[in-house]
Amino acid sequence: MKAALYDRYGSAREVLRVEDVKRPEPGPGEVRVRVEFSGVNPTDWKSRSGATPRPIDGFQIPHHDGAGVIDAVGAGVDPDRVGQRVWLWMAAAGRRWGTAAEWAVVPVYMAVPLPDGASAELGASLGVPALTAHRCLFADGPIDGQTVLVAGGAGAVGHFAIELAKRAGARVVSTVSGPQKAEQAAKAGADLVVNYREPDAADQVRSFAGAAGVDRVVELALGANLQLDLAVIAPDARIVCYAAEPADPVLPVRACMNANVVLRFVLLYGVPADALIQAAGDITDALADGALTELPVVRFPLDETAAAQDAVEAGAVGKVLVAIPG
Ligand SMILES: NC(=O)c1ccc[n+]([C@@H]2O[C@H](COP(=O)([O-])OP(=O)(O)OC[C@H]3O[C@@H](n4cnc5c(N)ncnc54)[C@H](OP(=O)(O)O)[C@@H]3O)[C@@H](O)[C@H]2O)c1
């Protein structure tokens, strides 16, 4: 099969190449999927470049996320699953068979049925972003009736955080850096979108949250936003951070004590498997309800996987997908 792969860390142009490799067979408890779209995330270029290195087992086909059709199953897997449209998550975590290839092999629970009406593009956009959003929102219990602040609501994680929070009955305010991203966050369903560069951003969030304040913050830039977060949260609020900035923030301990805040950090690679499986089920239910929508899609062909990863590294707005024709 044709696959994008690398066998050492480096820039995309240096180490990522497309070549023929032996098509994998599904082992016990696994399925093989003919991939239609492979979803690209920041973690993919960070793993490939060595910025956050992950072990390479001979070679690595990148990308955790994807969508396609099951065409073979291993021992112990229901043969009726052959022919099923699925979305894939964490395909390349500790395994060489990522989704930037014509076929991928994954444990059966990582190939989740794609409801009728959900496009393959949307299916391939879910994995890392939607699972991260789910964990950030629900690790500390239900959010029905709560006020949630989603930082960076036009980003991939932010987009699904807004949609999942709204579906779960929360009021949602989101921050962005400009009008195009504001439009996107509003389209995802944010009740209020605030430009975090405006000097009165905290006042705008506070007046939306009311006297009670914000109960949950889904945060990706703790250093940049902690002052704003502390200015708008309710006592005992959760700030859940899922991204690292180039430099770690200095923690204002007294201000955090005054706010009685709980800080939580999320890294998908370490979230317990049962929580991820539960999240994948909830995400699929949300898909079936029509509660999740596509971000604007930027497509690349498989031969240009290096350019696709570079686009993500450069901060492409929307979702970067690699299209793999059947
Ligand atoms: N912990 C995990 O398991 C996990 C999982 C998924 C992603 N991540 C990490 O999370 C980050 C985002 O991933 P993504 O896929 O959502 O990326 P993305 O689609 O590129 O979105 C990032 C968004 O953050 C916004 N942003 C940047 N600085 C901001 C600030 N100070 N306040 C508010 N918004 C800000 C960006 O817009 P502006 O620059 O215009 O504001 C952009 O819309 C990446 O670093 C990624 O590696 C971690």
CSV table of C-alpha atoms and ligand atoms in Angstrom, one decimal:
chain,number,residue,atom,x,y,z
A,1,MET,CA,0.0,0.0,0.0
A,2,LYS,CA,1.0,3.6,-0.4
A,3,ALA,CA,1.9,5.3,2.9
A,4,ALA,CA,3.5,8.4,4.3
A,5,LEU,CA,6.2,7.5,6.8
A,6,TYR,CA,9.3,8.5,8.6
A,7,ASP,CA,12.1,6.6,10.4
A,8,ARG,CA,13.8,9.4,12.2
A,9,TYR,CA,13.0,12.8,13.6
A,10,GLY,CA,13.4,15.9,11.5
A,11,SER,CA,11.6,18.5,9.4
A,12,ALA,CA,8.7,17.2,7.3
A,13,ARG,CA,10.6,17.9,4.1
A,14,GLU,CA,13.6,16.0,5.3
A,15,VAL,CA,12.1,12.9,6.9
A,16,LEU,CA,8.5,12.4,5.7
A,17,ARG,CA,8.3,10.4,2.5
A,18,VAL,CA,5.6,8.5,0.6
A,19,GLU,CA,6.4,5.0,-0.4
A,20,ASP,CA,5.0,1.5,-0.8
A,21,VAL,CA,4.9,-0.7,2.3
A,22,LYS,CA,3.4,-4.2,2.8
A,23,ARG,CA,-0.3,-3.8,3.6
A,24,PRO,CA,-0.9,-4.8,7.3
A,25,GLU,CA,-3.2,-7.6,8.3
A,26,PRO,CA,-5.4,-7.2,11.3
A,27,GLY,CA,-4.3,-9.2,14.4
A,28,PRO,CA,-6.6,-10.6,17.1
A,29,GLY,CA,-8.9,-7.9,18.3
A,30,GLU,CA,-8.0,-5.6,15.4
A,31,VAL,CA,-9.7,-4.3,12.3
A,32,ARG,CA,-8.2,-3.0,9.0
A,33,VAL,CA,-9.7,0.2,7.6
A,34,ARG,CA,-9.5,1.5,4.0
A,35,VAL,CA,-8.7,5.1,4.9
A,36,GLU,CA,-10.6,7.9,3.1
A,37,PHE,CA,-9.3,10.9,5.1
A,38,SER,CA,-6.5,11.2,7.5
A,39,GLY,CA,-6.8,14.1,10.1
A,40,VAL,CA,-3.7,16.1,11.0
A,41,ASN,CA,-3.1,17.5,14.5
A,42,PRO,CA,-0.3,19.5,16.1
A,43,THR,CA,0.8,16.3,18.0
A,44,ASP,CA,1.6,14.7,14.6
A,45,TRP,CA,4.3,17.3,13.6
A,46,LYS,CA,5.6,17.5,17.2
A,47,SER,CA,6.1,13.7,17.2
A,48,ARG,CA,7.7,13.7,13.8
A,49,SER,CA,10.0,16.7,14.4
A,50,GLY,CA,11.2,15.3,17.8
A,51,ALA,CA,9.8,18.3,19.7
A,52,THR,CA,7.8,15.8,21.8
A,53,PRO,CA,9.4,12.6,20.6
A,54,ARG,CA,7.6,9.2,20.6
A,55,PRO,CA,9.4,6.0,20.0
A,56,ILE,CA,9.6,4.8,16.4
A,57,ASP,CA,9.2,1.1,15.8
A,58,GLY,CA,11.3,0.8,12.6
A,59,PHE,CA,9.1,3.3,10.8
A,60,GLN,CA,6.2,5.4,11.7
A,61,ILE,CA,3.1,6.1,9.6
A,62,PRO,CA,1.8,9.3,11.2
A,63,HIS,CA,-1.6,10.6,12.2
A,64,HIS,CA,-4.0,9.3,14.8
A,65,ASP,CA,-7.2,10.4,13.3
A,66,GLY,CA,-9.1,9.2,10.2
A,67,ALA,CA,-12.2,7.9,8.6
A,68,GLY,CA,-12.9,5.1,6.2
A,69,VAL,CA,-14.4,1.7,5.8
A,70,ILE,CA,-13.5,-1.6,7.6
A,71,ASP,CA,-12.4,-4.1,5.0
A,72,ALA,CA,-11.0,-6.9,7.2
A,73,VAL,CA,-11.2,-8.1,10.8
A,74,GLY,CA,-8.9,-10.1,13.0
A,75,ALA,CA,-9.7,-13.1,15.2
A,76,GLY,CA,-12.3,-12.4,17.8
A,77,VAL,CA,-13.9,-9.5,16.0
A,78,ASP,CA,-17.5,-9.6,14.7
A,79,PRO,CA,-17.2,-10.3,10.9
A,80,ASP,CA,-20.3,-8.2,10.4
A,81,ARG,CA,-18.2,-5.1,11.0
A,82,VAL,CA,-16.7,-5.5,7.5
A,83,GLY,CA,-18.1,-2.8,5.3
A,84,GLN,CA,-18.9,-0.4,8.2
A,85,ARG,CA,-18.0,3.3,7.9
A,86,VAL,CA,-15.9,4.3,10.9
A,87,TRP,CA,-14.0,7.1,12.5
A,88,LEU,CA,-10.6,6.4,14.0
A,89,TRP,CA,-8.8,7.7,17.1
A,90,MET,CA,-5.2,7.4,18.4
A,91,ALA,CA,-4.3,5.0,15.6
A,92,ALA,CA,-0.6,5.9,15.8
A,93,ALA,CA,-0.2,5.9,19.6
A,94,GLY,CA,2.5,3.3,20.3
A,95,ARG,CA,1.8,1.7,16.9
A,96,ARG,CA,3.4,2.2,13.5
A,97,TRP,CA,0.1,2.1,11.6
A,98,GLY,CA,-1.2,5.7,11.5
A,99,THR,CA,-3.8,6.9,9.1
A,100,ALA,CA,-1.6,8.6,6.5
A,101,ALA,CA,-1.8,5.5,4.3
A,102,GLU,CA,-4.3,3.6,2.2
A,103,TRP,CA,-5.0,1.2,5.0
A,104,ALA,CA,-4.6,1.4,8.8
A,105,VAL,CA,-4.9,-1.4,11.4
A,106,VAL,CA,-6.3,-0.5,14.8
A,107,PRO,CA,-7.7,-2.2,17.9
A,108,VAL,CA,-11.4,-2.7,17.3
A,109,TYR,CA,-12.5,-0.1,19.9
A,110,MET,CA,-10.6,2.6,18.1
A,111,ALA,CA,-12.8,2.2,15.0
A,112,VAL,CA,-16.1,3.7,15.9
A,113,PRO,CA,-19.2,3.4,13.7
A,114,LEU,CA,-19.8,6.7,11.8
A,115,PRO,CA,-23.5,7.5,12.0
A,116,ASP,CA,-25.4,8.0,8.7
A,117,GLY,CA,-25.3,11.6,7.6
A,118,ALA,CA,-21.9,12.2,9.2
A,119,SER,CA,-19.3,12.9,6.5
A,120,ALA,CA,-16.0,11.1,6.3
A,121,GLU,CA,-14.3,14.6,6.5
A,122,LEU,CA,-16.1,15.2,9.9
A,123,GLY,CA,-15.3,11.7,11.1
A,124,ALA,CA,-11.6,12.3,10.3
A,125,SER,CA,-11.6,15.6,12.2
A,126,LEU,CA,-12.8,14.2,15.5
A,127,GLY,CA,-10.2,12.0,17.2
A,128,VAL,CA,-7.6,14.1,19.0
A,129,PRO,CA,-9.6,17.3,19.1
A,130,ALA,CA,-13.0,16.0,20.2
A,131,LEU,CA,-11.5,13.5,22.7
A,132,THR,CA,-9.5,16.3,24.2
A,133,ALA,CA,-12.4,18.6,24.4
A,134,HIS,CA,-14.5,15.9,26.0
A,135,ARG,CA,-11.9,15.2,28.6
A,136,CYS,CA,-11.5,18.8,29.5
A,137,LEU,CA,-15.2,19.4,29.8
A,138,PHE,CA,-16.3,16.3,31.7
A,139,ALA,CA,-13.4,15.0,33.7
A,140,ASP,CA,-14.8,16.8,36.7
A,141,GLY,CA,-18.4,15.8,36.3
A,142,PRO,CA,-21.5,17.1,34.4
A,143,ILE,CA,-21.7,20.7,33.2
A,144,ASP,CA,-25.5,21.0,32.8
A,145,GLY,CA,-26.4,24.6,33.7
A,146,GLN,CA,-22.8,25.7,34.2
A,147,THR,CA,-20.9,28.5,32.5
A,148,VAL,CA,-18.0,27.4,30.5
A,149,LEU,CA,-15.2,29.5,29.0
A,150,VAL,CA,-13.5,28.0,26.0
A,151,ALA,CA,-10.3,29.7,25.1
A,152,GLY,CA,-9.5,29.7,21.4
A,153,GLY,CA,-13.0,28.7,20.2
A,154,ALA,CA,-12.0,28.6,16.5
A,155,GLY,CA,-9.3,26.0,17.1
A,156,ALA,CA,-10.0,22.3,16.5
A,157,VAL,CA,-10.2,21.5,20.2
A,158,GLY,CA,-12.1,24.7,20.9
A,159,HIS,CA,-14.6,24.1,18.2
A,160,PHE,CA,-15.6,20.7,19.6
A,161,ALA,CA,-15.4,22.0,23.2
A,162,ILE,CA,-18.1,24.6,22.3
A,163,GLU,CA,-20.3,22.1,20.6
A,164,LEU,CA,-20.0,19.4,23.3
A,165,ALA,CA,-20.5,21.9,26.1
A,166,LYS,CA,-23.7,23.3,24.4
A,167,ARG,CA,-25.0,19.8,23.9
A,168,ALA,CA,-24.4,19.1,27.6
A,169,GLY,CA,-26.5,22.1,28.6
A,170,ALA,CA,-23.8,24.6,29.5
A,171,ARG,CA,-23.7,28.4,28.7
A,172,VAL,CA,-20.6,29.0,26.7
A,173,VAL,CA,-18.4,32.0,26.2
A,174,SER,CA,-15.4,31.7,24.0
A,175,THR,CA,-12.3,33.8,23.3
A,176,VAL,CA,-10.7,34.4,19.8
A,177,SER,CA,-8.2,36.8,18.3
A,178,GLY,CA,-10.2,38.4,15.5
A,179,PRO,CA,-13.4,38.6,13.5
A,180,GLN,CA,-13.0,35.5,11.2
A,181,LYS,CA,-12.4,33.3,14.2
A,182,ALA,CA,-15.2,35.0,16.1
A,183,GLU,CA,-17.6,34.0,13.3
A,184,GLN,CA,-16.4,30.4,13.5
A,185,ALA,CA,-16.8,30.2,17.3
A,186,ALA,CA,-20.3,31.7,17.0
A,187,LYS,CA,-21.2,29.3,14.3
A,188,ALA,CA,-20.1,26.4,16.6
A,189,GLY,CA,-22.7,27.7,19.1
A,190,ALA,CA,-20.9,29.9,21.6
A,191,ASP,CA,-23.4,32.2,23.3
A,192,LEU,CA,-20.8,35.0,23.5
A,193,VAL,CA,-17.5,35.4,21.6
A,194,VAL,CA,-14.9,37.8,23.0
A,195,ASN,CA,-11.7,39.1,21.4
A,196,TYR,CA,-9.1,38.3,24.0
A,197,ARG,CA,-6.9,41.1,22.7
A,198,GLU,CA,-9.5,43.7,23.7
A,199,PRO,CA,-8.6,45.5,27.0
A,200,ASP,CA,-12.1,44.8,28.5
A,201,ALA,CA,-12.1,41.1,27.5
A,202,ALA,CA,-12.4,40.1,31.2
A,203,ASP,CA,-15.3,42.5,31.8
A,204,GLN,CA,-17.1,41.1,28.8
A,205,VAL,CA,-16.7,37.5,30.1
A,206,ARG,CA,-17.7,38.6,33.6
A,207,SER,CA,-20.8,40.3,32.6
A,208,PHE,CA,-21.9,37.2,30.6
A,209,ALA,CA,-21.1,34.9,33.5
A,210,GLY,CA,-23.0,37.0,36.0
A,211,ALA,CA,-22.3,37.1,39.8
A,212,ALA,CA,-21.7,33.4,40.0
A,213,GLY,CA,-18.8,33.5,37.6
A,214,VAL,CA,-17.4,30.9,35.2
A,215,ASP,CA,-17.4,27.3,36.4
A,216,ARG,CA,-15.1,25.7,33.9
A,217,VAL,CA,-12.3,27.0,31.7
A,218,VAL,CA,-11.0,24.9,28.8
A,219,GLU,CA,-7.6,26.5,28.4
A,220,LEU,CA,-4.8,26.2,25.9
A,221,ALA,CA,-2.6,29.2,26.9
A,222,LEU,CA,-2.4,29.2,30.7
A,223,GLY,CA,0.4,31.8,30.9
A,224,ALA,CA,-1.3,34.2,28.5
A,225,ASN,CA,-4.8,33.8,29.9
A,226,LEU,CA,-4.4,33.0,33.6
A,227,GLN,CA,-5.0,36.6,34.7
A,228,LEU,CA,-8.2,36.7,32.7
A,229,ASP,CA,-9.3,33.3,33.9
A,230,LEU,CA,-8.8,34.2,37.5
A,231,ALA,CA,-10.7,37.4,37.0
A,232,VAL,CA,-13.8,35.6,35.8
A,233,ILE,CA,-14.1,32.3,37.6
A,234,ALA,CA,-16.4,31.2,40.3
A,235,PRO,CA,-15.0,29.9,43.6
A,236,ASP,CA,-13.9,26.3,43.3
A,237,ALA,CA,-13.9,26.6,39.5
A,238,ARG,CA,-11.8,24.2,37.3
A,239,ILE,CA,-9.3,25.5,34.8
A,240,VAL,CA,-8.4,22.6,32.6
A,241,CYS,CA,-5.3,23.2,30.5
A,242,TYR,CA,-4.4,21.0,27.5
A,243,ALA,CA,-1.5,22.8,25.7
A,244,ALA,CA,1.9,24.0,26.7
A,245,GLU,CA,3.3,27.4,25.7
A,246,PRO,CA,6.9,27.8,24.7
A,247,ALA,CA,7.7,29.0,28.2
A,248,ASP,CA,6.0,27.8,31.3
A,249,PRO,CA,4.0,30.4,33.2
A,250,VAL,CA,4.9,31.6,36.7
A,251,LEU,CA,2.0,30.5,38.9
A,252,PRO,CA,0.5,33.4,41.0
A,253,VAL,CA,-0.1,31.2,44.0
A,254,ARG,CA,-1.9,33.8,46.2
A,255,ALA,CA,-4.3,34.7,43.4
A,256,CYS,CA,-5.0,31.0,42.8
A,257,MET,CA,-5.6,30.5,46.6
A,258,ASN,CA,-7.9,33.5,46.6
A,259,ALA,CA,-9.9,32.0,43.8
A,260,ASN,CA,-10.0,28.5,45.4
A,261,VAL,CA,-9.3,27.3,41.9
A,262,VAL,CA,-8.6,23.8,40.8
A,263,LEU,CA,-6.1,23.4,38.0
A,264,ARG,CA,-6.2,20.3,35.9
A,265,PHE,CA,-3.9,19.3,33.1
A,266,VAL,CA,-4.8,16.9,30.2
A,267,LEU,CA,-2.6,15.0,27.9
A,268,LEU,CA,-4.5,12.5,25.8
A,269,TYR,CA,-1.7,10.0,25.7
A,270,GLY,CA,-2.1,9.4,29.5
A,271,VAL,CA,-5.9,9.5,29.8
A,272,PRO,CA,-7.2,6.1,30.9
A,273,ALA,CA,-8.4,3.9,28.0
A,274,ASP,CA,-11.9,3.4,29.6
A,275,ALA,CA,-12.4,7.2,29.8
A,276,LEU,CA,-11.4,7.5,26.1
A,277,ILE,CA,-13.7,4.7,25.0
A,278,GLN,CA,-16.6,6.4,27.0
A,279,ALA,CA,-15.7,9.7,25.4
A,280,ALA,CA,-15.7,8.1,21.9
A,281,GLY,CA,-19.2,6.8,22.6
A,282,ASP,CA,-20.5,10.2,23.7
A,283,ILE,CA,-18.9,11.9,20.7
A,284,THR,CA,-20.6,9.4,18.4
A,285,ASP,CA,-24.0,10.1,20.1
A,286,ALA,CA,-23.4,13.8,19.6
A,287,LEU,CA,-22.6,13.1,15.9
A,288,ALA,CA,-25.8,11.1,15.5
A,289,ASP,CA,-27.7,14.0,17.0
A,290,GLY,CA,-26.2,16.4,14.5
A,291,ALA,CA,-24.5,18.3,17.3
A,292,LEU,CA,-21.0,18.2,15.9
A,293,THR,CA,-20.1,20.1,12.7
A,294,GLU,CA,-17.1,20.4,10.4
A,295,LEU,CA,-14.5,23.1,10.6
A,296,PRO,CA,-13.5,24.6,7.3
A,297,VAL,CA,-11.5,21.9,5.7
A,298,VAL,CA,-8.0,22.3,4.1
A,299,ARG,CA,-7.2,19.2,2.0
A,300,PHE,CA,-3.9,17.8,0.8
A,301,PRO,CA,-3.3,14.6,-1.3
A,302,LEU,CA,-1.3,11.8,0.4
A,303,ASP,CA,1.8,12.7,-1.7
A,304,GLU,CA,1.7,16.1,0.0
A,305,THR,CA,1.5,14.8,3.6
A,306,ALA,CA,4.7,16.8,4.5
A,307,ALA,CA,2.9,20.0,3.3
A,308,ALA,CA,-0.2,19.1,5.3
A,309,GLN,CA,1.9,18.8,8.5
A,310,ASP,CA,3.7,22.0,7.7
A,311,ALA,CA,0.3,23.7,7.3
A,312,VAL,CA,-0.7,22.6,10.8
A,313,GLU,CA,2.6,23.7,12.2
A,314,ALA,CA,2.1,27.1,10.6
A,315,GLY,CA,-1.3,27.5,12.3
A,316,ALA,CA,-3.7,26.8,9.4
A,317,VAL,CA,-7.3,27.9,10.3
A,318,GLY,CA,-9.7,25.0,10.1
A,319,LYS,CA,-9.0,21.3,9.9
A,320,VAL,CA,-6.2,20.0,7.7
A,321,LEU,CA,-7.0,16.6,6.2
A,322,VAL,CA,-5.1,14.3,3.9
A,323,ALA,CA,-7.4,12.8,1.2
A,324,ILE,CA,-6.7,9.2,0.2
A,325,PRO,CA,-8.7,8.2,-2.9
A,326,GLY,CA,-10.0,4.7,-3.1
B,1,LIG,N1,-3.1,17.8,25.7
B,1,LIG,C1,-3.5,17.1,24.7
B,1,LIG,O1,-3.8,15.9,24.7
B,1,LIG,C2,-3.8,17.9,23.4
B,1,LIG,C3,-4.7,17.5,22.5
B,1,LIG,C4,-5.0,18.3,21.4
B,1,LIG,C5,-4.3,19.4,21.2
B,1,LIG,N2,-3.3,19.8,22.0
B,1,LIG,C6,-2.5,21.0,21.8
B,1,LIG,O2,-3.5,22.1,21.9
B,1,LIG,C7,-3.1,23.1,21.0
B,1,LIG,C8,-4.2,23.4,20.1
B,1,LIG,O3,-4.6,22.3,19.3
B,1,LIG,P1,-5.6,22.5,18.1
B,1,LIG,O4,-5.6,21.3,17.3
B,1,LIG,O5,-6.9,23.0,18.7
B,1,LIG,O6,-5.0,23.7,17.3
B,1,LIG,P2,-5.6,24.8,16.3
B,1,LIG,O7,-6.7,24.2,15.6
B,1,LIG,O8,-4.4,25.4,15.6
B,1,LIG,O9,-6.2,25.9,17.4
B,1,LIG,C9,-5.4,26.6,18.2
B,1,LIG,C10,-6.3,27.9,18.5
B,1,LIG,O10,-5.8,28.5,19.7
B,1,LIG,C11,-5.9,29.9,19.5
B,1,LIG,N3,-5.1,30.6,20.4
B,1,LIG,C12,-3.7,30.8,20.4
B,1,LIG,N4,-3.3,31.5,21.5
B,1,LIG,C13,-4.4,31.8,22.2
B,1,LIG,C14,-4.7,32.5,23.4
B,1,LIG,N5,-3.7,33.1,24.1
B,1,LIG,N6,-6.0,32.6,23.8
B,1,LIG,C15,-7.0,32.1,23.2
B,1,LIG,N7,-6.8,31.4,22.0
B,1,LIG,C16,-5.5,31.3,21.5
B,1,LIG,C17,-5.5,30.1,18.0
B,1,LIG,O11,-6.0,31.3,17.4
B,1,LIG,P3,-5.3,32.7,17.6
B,1,LIG,O12,-3.8,32.5,17.6
B,1,LIG,O13,-5.8,33.5,16.5
B,1,LIG,O14,-5.8,33.2,18.9
B,1,LIG,C18,-6.2,28.9,17.4
B,1,LIG,O15,-7.5,29.2,17.0
B,1,LIG,C19,-1.8,22.6,20.3
B,1,LIG,O16,-0.7,23.1,21.0
B,1,LIG,C20,-1.9,21.1,20.5
B,1,LIG,O17,-0.6,20.4,20.5
B,1,LIG,C21,-3.1,19.1,23.2
